[in-house]
C-alpha cells in the first residue's frame, strides 16, 4: 500500500509554518522523513495532519 506524502514546502503550507520550521520538526523527530524523491524529502501527510492538530491547541504569542 502506498502512503500519500508531501514535500517539506507542502508540509509547511499545511502547517502554516516556514520551511525552516519544517526542517526543525524533522530534526527534532516531530516529523519523520518517509523517503526521498530525487533531492526532495517526502513526509507522510498523516504525520503532518497529526502535528497540525497537536499544535492547534498551543497558545502562541506573549502572555500578559
Coordinates of C-alpha atoms in Angstrom, one line a residue:
X1 CA 0.0 0.0 0.0
X2 CA 1.3 3.4 -1.0
X3 CA 1.5 6.2 1.6
X4 CA 0.5 9.7 0.5
X5 CA 3.5 12.0 1.0
X6 CA 4.1 15.7 0.7
X7 CA 7.3 17.8 0.3
X8 CA 8.7 20.0 3.0
X9 CA 7.3 23.0 1.2
X10 CA 3.8 21.5 1.1
X11 CA 4.1 20.4 4.8
X12 CA 4.9 24.0 5.7
X13 CA 1.9 25.3 3.9
X14 CA -0.4 22.7 5.6
X15 CA 1.1 23.6 9.0
X16 CA 1.2 27.3 8.4
X17 CA 4.9 27.5 9.2
X18 CA 8.2 28.3 7.4
X19 CA 10.4 25.8 5.6
X20 CA 12.9 26.3 8.3
X21 CA 10.4 25.3 11.0
X22 CA 9.6 22.1 9.0
X23 CA 13.3 21.3 9.0
X24 CA 13.4 21.8 12.7
X25 CA 10.4 19.4 13.1
X26 CA 12.3 16.8 11.1
X27 CA 15.5 17.2 13.2
X28 CA 13.6 17.0 16.5
X29 CA 11.6 14.0 15.4
X30 CA 8.2 15.7 15.4
X31 CA 8.0 14.7 11.7
X32 CA 9.9 11.9 10.0
X33 CA 11.3 11.7 6.5
X34 CA 9.4 9.0 4.7
X35 CA 11.6 8.7 1.7
X36 CA 13.4 10.8 -0.9
X37 CA 12.2 11.5 -4.4
X38 CA 15.4 12.6 -6.1
X39 CA 16.6 15.5 -3.9
X40 CA 13.2 16.1 -2.3
X41 CA 12.4 15.0 1.2
X42 CA 8.9 13.4 1.4
X43 CA 6.9 13.4 4.6
X44 CA 3.8 11.3 5.3
X45 CA 0.8 13.6 5.1
X46 CA -0.9 11.8 8.1
X47 CA 2.1 12.9 10.3
X48 CA 1.6 16.5 9.1
X49 CA -2.1 16.5 9.9
X50 CA -1.4 14.9 13.4
X51 CA 1.2 17.6 14.1
X52 CA -1.2 20.3 13.0
X53 CA -3.9 19.0 15.3
X54 CA -1.4 18.8 18.2
X55 CA -0.2 22.4 17.6
X56 CA -3.8 23.7 17.2
X57 CA -4.3 23.9 20.9
X58 CA -1.0 25.5 21.7
X59 CA -1.1 29.1 22.8
X60 CA 1.0 31.5 20.8
X61 CA 2.4 34.9 21.4
X62 CA 3.2 36.7 24.6
X63 CA 1.1 36.3 27.7
X64 CA 0.4 39.2 29.9

